[in-house]
Coordinates of C-alpha atoms and ligand atoms in Angstrom, one line a residue:
X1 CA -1.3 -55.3 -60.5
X2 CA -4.6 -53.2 -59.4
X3 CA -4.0 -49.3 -59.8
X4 CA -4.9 -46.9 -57.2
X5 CA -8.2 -45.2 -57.4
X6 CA -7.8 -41.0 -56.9
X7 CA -10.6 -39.7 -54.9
X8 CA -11.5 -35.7 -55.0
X9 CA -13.5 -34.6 -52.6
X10 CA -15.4 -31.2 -54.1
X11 CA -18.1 -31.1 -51.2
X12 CA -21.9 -31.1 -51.3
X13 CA -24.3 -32.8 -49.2
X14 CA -22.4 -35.9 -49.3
X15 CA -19.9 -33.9 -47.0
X16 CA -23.2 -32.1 -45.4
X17 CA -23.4 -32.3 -41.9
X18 CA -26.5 -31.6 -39.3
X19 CA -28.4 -32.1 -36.5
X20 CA -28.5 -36.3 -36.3
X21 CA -31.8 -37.2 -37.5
X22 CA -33.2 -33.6 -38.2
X23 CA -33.4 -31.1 -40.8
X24 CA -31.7 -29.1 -42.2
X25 CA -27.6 -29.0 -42.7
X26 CA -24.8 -27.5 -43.7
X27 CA -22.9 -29.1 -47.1
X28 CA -19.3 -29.0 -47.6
X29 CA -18.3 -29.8 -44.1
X30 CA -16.4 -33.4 -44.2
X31 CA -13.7 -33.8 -46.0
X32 CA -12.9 -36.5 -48.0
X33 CA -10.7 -38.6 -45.5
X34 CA -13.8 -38.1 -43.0
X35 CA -16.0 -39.4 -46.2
X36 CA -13.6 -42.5 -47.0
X37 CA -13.7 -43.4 -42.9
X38 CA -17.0 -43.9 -43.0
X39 CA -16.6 -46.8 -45.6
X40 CA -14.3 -49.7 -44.5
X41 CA -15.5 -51.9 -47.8
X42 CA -13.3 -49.4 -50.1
X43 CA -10.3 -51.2 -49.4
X44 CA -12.1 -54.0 -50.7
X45 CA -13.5 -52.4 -53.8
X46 CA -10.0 -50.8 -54.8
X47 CA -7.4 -53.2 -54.1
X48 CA -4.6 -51.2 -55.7
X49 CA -5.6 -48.5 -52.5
X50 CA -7.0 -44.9 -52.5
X51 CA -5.2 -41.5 -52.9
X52 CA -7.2 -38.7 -51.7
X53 CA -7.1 -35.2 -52.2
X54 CA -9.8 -32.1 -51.4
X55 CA -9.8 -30.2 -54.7
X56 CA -12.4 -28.0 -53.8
X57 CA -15.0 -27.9 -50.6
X58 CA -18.2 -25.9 -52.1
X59 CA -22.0 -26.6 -52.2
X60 CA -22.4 -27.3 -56.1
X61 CA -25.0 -24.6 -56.3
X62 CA -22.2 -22.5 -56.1
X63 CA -19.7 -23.8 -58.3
X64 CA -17.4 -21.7 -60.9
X65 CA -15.4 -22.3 -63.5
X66 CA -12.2 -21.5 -61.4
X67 CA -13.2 -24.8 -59.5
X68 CA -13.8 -26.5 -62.7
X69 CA -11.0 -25.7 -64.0
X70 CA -8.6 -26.6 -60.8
X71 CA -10.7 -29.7 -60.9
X72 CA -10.0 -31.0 -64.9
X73 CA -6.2 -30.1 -64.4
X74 CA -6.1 -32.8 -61.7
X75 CA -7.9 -35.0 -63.2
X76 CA -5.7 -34.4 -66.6
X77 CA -2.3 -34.9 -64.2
X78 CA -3.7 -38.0 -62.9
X79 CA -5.2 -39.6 -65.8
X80 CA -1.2 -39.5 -67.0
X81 CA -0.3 -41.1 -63.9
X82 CA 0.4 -45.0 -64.7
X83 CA -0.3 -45.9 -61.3
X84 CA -3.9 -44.7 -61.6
X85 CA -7.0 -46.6 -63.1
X86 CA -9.6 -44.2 -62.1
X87 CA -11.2 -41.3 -60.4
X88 CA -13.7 -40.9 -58.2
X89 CA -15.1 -37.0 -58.0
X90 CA -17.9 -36.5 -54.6
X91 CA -19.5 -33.8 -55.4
X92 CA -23.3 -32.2 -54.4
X93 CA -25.8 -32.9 -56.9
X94 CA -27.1 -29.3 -57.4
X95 CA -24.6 -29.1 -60.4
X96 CA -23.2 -32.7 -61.0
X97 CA -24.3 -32.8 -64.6
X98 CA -22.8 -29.6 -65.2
X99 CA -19.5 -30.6 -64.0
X100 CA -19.4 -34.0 -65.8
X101 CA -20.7 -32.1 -69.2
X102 CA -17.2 -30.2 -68.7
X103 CA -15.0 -33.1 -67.7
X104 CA -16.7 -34.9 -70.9
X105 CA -15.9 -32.2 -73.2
X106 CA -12.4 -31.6 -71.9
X107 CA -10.7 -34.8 -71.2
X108 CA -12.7 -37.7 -73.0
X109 CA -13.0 -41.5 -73.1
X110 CA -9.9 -42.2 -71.7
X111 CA -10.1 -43.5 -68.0
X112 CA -13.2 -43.4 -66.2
X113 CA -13.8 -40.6 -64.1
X114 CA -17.1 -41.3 -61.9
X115 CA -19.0 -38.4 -60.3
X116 CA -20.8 -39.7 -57.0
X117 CA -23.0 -37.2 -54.6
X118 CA -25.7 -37.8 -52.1
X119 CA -29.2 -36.1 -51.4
X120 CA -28.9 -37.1 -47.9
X121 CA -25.9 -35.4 -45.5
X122 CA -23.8 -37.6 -43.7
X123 CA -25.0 -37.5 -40.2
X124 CA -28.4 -38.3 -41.7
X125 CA -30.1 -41.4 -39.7
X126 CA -29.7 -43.4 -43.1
X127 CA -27.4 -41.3 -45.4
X128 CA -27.3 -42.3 -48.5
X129 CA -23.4 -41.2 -49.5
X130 CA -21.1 -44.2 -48.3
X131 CA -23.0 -46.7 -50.7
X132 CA -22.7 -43.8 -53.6
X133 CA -19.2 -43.6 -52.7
X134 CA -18.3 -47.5 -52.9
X135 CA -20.1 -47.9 -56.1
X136 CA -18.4 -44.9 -57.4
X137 CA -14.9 -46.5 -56.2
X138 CA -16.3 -50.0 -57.9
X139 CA -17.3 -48.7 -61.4
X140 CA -14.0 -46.5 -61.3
X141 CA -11.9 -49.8 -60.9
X142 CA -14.2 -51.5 -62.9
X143 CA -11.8 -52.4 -66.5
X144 CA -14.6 -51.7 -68.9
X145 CA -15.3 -48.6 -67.5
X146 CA -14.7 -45.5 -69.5
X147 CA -14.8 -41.9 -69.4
X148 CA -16.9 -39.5 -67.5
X149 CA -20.0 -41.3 -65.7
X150 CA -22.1 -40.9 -62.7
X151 CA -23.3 -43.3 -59.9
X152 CA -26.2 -42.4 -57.8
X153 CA -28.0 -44.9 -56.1
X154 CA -26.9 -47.6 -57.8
X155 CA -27.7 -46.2 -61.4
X156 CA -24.8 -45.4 -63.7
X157 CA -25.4 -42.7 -66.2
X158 CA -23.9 -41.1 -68.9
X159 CA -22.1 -37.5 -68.9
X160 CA -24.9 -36.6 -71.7
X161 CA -27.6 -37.9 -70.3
X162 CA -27.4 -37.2 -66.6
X163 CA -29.9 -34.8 -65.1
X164 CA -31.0 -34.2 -62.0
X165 CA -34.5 -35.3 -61.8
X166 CA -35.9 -34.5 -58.6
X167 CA -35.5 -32.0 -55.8
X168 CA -35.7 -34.7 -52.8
X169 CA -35.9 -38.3 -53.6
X170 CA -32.5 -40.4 -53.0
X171 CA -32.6 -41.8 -56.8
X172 CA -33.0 -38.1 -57.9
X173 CA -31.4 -38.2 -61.1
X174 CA -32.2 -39.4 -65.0
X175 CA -30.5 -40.2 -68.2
X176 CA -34.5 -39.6 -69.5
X177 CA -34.7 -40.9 -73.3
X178 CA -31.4 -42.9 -73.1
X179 CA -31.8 -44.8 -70.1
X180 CA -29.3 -45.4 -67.8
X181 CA -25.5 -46.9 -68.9
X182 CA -25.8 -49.6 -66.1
X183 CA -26.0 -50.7 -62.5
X184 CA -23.9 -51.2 -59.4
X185 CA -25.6 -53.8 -57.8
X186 CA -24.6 -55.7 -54.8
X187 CA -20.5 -54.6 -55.5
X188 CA -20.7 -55.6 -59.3
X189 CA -21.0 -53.5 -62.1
X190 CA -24.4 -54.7 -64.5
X191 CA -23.6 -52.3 -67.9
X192 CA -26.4 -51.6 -70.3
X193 CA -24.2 -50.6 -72.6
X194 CA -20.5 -50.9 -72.3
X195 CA -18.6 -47.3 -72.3
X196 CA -16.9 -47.4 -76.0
X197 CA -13.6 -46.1 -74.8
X198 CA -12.4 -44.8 -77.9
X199 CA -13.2 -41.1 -78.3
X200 CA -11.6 -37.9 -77.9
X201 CA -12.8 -35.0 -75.9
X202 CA -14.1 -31.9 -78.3
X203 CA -11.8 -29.9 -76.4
X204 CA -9.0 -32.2 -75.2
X205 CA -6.5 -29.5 -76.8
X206 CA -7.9 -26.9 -74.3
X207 CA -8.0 -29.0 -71.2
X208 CA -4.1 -28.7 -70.5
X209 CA -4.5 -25.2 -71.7
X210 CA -7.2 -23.3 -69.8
X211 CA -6.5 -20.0 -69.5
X212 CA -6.2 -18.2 -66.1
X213 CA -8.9 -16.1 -66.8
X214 CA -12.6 -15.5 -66.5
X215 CA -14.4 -18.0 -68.9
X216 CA -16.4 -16.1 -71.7
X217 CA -19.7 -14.8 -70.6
X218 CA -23.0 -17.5 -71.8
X219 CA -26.4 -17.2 -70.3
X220 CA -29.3 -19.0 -70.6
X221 CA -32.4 -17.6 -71.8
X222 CA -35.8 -18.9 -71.1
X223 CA -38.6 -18.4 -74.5
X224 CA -42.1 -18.4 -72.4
X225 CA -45.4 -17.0 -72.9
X226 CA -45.0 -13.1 -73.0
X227 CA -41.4 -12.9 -73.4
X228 CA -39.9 -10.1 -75.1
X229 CA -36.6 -10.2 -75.5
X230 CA -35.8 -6.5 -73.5
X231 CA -33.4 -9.3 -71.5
X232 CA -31.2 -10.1 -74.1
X233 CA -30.8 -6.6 -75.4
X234 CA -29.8 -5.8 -71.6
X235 CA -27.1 -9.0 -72.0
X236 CA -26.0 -7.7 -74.9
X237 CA -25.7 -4.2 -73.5
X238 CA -23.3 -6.0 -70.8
X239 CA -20.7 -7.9 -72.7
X240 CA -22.3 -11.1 -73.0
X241 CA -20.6 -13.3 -75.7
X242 CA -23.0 -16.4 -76.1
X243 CA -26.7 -16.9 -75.3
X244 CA -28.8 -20.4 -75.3
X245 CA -31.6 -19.9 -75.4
X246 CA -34.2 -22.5 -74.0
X247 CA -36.8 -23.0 -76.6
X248 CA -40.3 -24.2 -76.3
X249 CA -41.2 -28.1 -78.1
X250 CA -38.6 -28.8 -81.0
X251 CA -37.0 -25.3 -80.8
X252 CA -40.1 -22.5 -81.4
X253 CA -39.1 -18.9 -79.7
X254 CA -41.3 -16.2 -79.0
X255 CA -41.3 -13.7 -82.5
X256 CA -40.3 -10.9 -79.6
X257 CA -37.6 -13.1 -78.0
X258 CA -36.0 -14.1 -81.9
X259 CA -36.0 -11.3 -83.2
X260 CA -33.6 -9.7 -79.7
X261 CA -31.6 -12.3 -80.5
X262 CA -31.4 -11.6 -84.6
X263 CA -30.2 -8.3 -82.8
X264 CA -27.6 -9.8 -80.4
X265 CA -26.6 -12.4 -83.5
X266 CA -25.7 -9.3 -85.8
X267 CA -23.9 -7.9 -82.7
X268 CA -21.3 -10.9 -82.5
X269 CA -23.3 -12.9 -79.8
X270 CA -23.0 -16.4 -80.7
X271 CA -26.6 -17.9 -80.0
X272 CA -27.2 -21.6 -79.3
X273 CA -31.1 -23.3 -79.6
X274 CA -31.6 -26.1 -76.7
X275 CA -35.3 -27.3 -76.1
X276 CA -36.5 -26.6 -72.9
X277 CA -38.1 -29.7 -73.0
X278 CA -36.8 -32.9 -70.5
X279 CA -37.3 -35.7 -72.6
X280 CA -36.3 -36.2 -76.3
X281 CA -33.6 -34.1 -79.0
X282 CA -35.0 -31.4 -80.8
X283 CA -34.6 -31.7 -85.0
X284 CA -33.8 -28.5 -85.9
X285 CA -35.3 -28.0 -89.6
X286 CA -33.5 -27.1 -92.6
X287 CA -32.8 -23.5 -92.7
X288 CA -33.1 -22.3 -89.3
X289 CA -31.9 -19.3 -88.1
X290 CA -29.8 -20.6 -85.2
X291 CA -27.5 -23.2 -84.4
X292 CA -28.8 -26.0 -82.3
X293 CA -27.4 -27.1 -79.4
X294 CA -26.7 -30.7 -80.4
X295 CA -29.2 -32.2 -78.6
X296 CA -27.9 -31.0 -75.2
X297 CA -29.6 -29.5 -71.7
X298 CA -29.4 -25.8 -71.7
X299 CA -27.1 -26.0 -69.2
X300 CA -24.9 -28.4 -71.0
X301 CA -25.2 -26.1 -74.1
X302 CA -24.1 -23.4 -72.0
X303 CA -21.2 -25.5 -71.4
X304 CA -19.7 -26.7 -74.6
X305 CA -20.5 -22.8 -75.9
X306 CA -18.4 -21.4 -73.2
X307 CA -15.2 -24.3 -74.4
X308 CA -16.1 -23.1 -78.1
X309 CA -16.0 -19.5 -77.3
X310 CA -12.5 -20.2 -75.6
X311 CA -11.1 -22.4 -78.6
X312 CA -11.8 -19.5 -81.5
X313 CA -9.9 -17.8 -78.9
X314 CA -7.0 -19.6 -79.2
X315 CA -7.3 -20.2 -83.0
X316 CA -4.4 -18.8 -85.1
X317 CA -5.4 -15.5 -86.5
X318 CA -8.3 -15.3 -83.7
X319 CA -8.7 -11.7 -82.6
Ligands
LIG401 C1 -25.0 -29.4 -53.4 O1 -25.3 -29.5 -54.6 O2 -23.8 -29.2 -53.1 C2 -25.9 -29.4 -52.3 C3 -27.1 -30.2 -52.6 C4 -26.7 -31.7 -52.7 O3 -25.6 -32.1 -52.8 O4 -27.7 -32.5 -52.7

């Protein structure tokens, strides 16, 4: 018999809502019963029928890890639900990759969860959301799908790989070197490579265990002509616990920007190398000074180091 598909509505543009036809709009307006009206072909697309449920109603640019947190424990309760194949997360795209990098890391390979947005708001002449929603609701019921995935017009990408690519256009993100995991074209799901279904979240153990507290403190630090580190001494100086720290080409830094962060490193600051560059994984070479950020964004770096930070936490004997 065909399972339900769960829908979450989180907000973003694909709620937005504006003058018809004009610029300009508001995000996080609709919610998600408002976004499944607009799309009779659903019923079609999930024959087992939808549940839906607001989780959060934010414009992603303003996420938090309260939100992400809320948002993983539902997704947790209703991956154990038997009567649900998949989920479907609408969210704005500001942030989507961050908040797939989390679900990845916290919940796994199990079943799919499928993060859909929009770059157009709703009452847009041609918005773009009610397709991104039905494909969503089609990979999620789809039975080879697996894991955390997004769909945005039409392109299916990988938790990893997906980046947001471009500030306007409607196909405005990327899985850059990697390509894209496959396509929803005309209501049927065209893999490039079918999800392999059989791994376990890095930090599955945490995911039903989050603590009700204030994630640990990781910023991002940009290495750039004429950098000199006085920024990192002045995180350090505040409590930060982790720094990534976006590296030129395949992981150079600014003499003036390592050696603040030798300093923070001999302070306990855990420090994390990510290239800033787009395309490509950086090789870190034997010896270096830092850990590497396993071939992950900055932002996805900041990410996992945040989960680690929290793990140690919880370790027996951890401080
Ligand atoms: C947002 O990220 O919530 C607003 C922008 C968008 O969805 O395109």
């Amino acid at each position: 018999m065909a399972k339900k598909i769960a829908i979450l509505g989180t907000g973003g543009t694909i709620a937005g809502v504006g003058p018809a036809g004009g610029a300009g709009y508001t995000a996080a307006q609709l919610g998600v019963e408002q976004l499944v009206a607009q799309v009779p072909a659903l019923a079609r697309a999930a024959p087992g029928g939808l549940l839906l449920e607001q989780v959060a109603q934010v414009d992603s640019k303003d996420m938090t890890t309260v939100l992400w947190q809320r948002l993983a424990q539902r997704c947790l309760a209703l991956m154990g639900d038997p009567q649900v194949g998949g989920i479907v997360v609408t969210h704005g795209t500001d942030t989507l990759e961050e908040t797939a990098w989390v679900l990845h890391e916290l919940l796994g390979q199990g079943k799919p969860v499928v993060l859909t947005c929009a770059m157009r708001p709703a009452t847009a002449l041609a918005p773009d959301g009610p397709q991104n929603l039905l494909d969503a609701v089609t990979l999620a019921a789809h039975p080879l799908a697996r894991g955390v995935l997004a769909v945005v017009a039409g392109v299916v990408h990988g938790a990893r790989e997906v980046t947001k690519a471009h500030p306007l256009r409607l196909d405005a993100f990327a899985s850059n070197d990697a390509g894209p995991v496959g396509w929803v074209e005309l209501g049927a799901v065209r893999w490039a490579r079918v999800p392999a279904g059989d791994g376990t979240a890095r930090h599955a153990a945490l995911a039903a265990r989050l603590p009700d507290a204030p994630w640990p403190r990781v910023e991002i630090v940009l290495s750039h002509a004429g950098a000199d580190g006085a920024v990192v001494d002045w995180m350090v100086a505040g409590g930060v616990r982790g720094i990534v720290v976006a590296a030129t080409g395949n992981g150079t830094l600014h003499e003036a920007l390592a050696q603040a962060l030798e300093r923070a490193q001999a302070a306990g600051v855990a420090v994390r190398v990510a290239t800033r560059c787009p395309l490509g994984r950086m090789q870190a070479p034997d010896g270096a000074r830092w850990r590497d950020a396993r071939g992950l964004s900055p932002v996805k770096a900041r990410i996992s180091l945040m989960l680690e930070l929290m793990e140690a936490a919880r370790a027996p004997g951890a401080a």
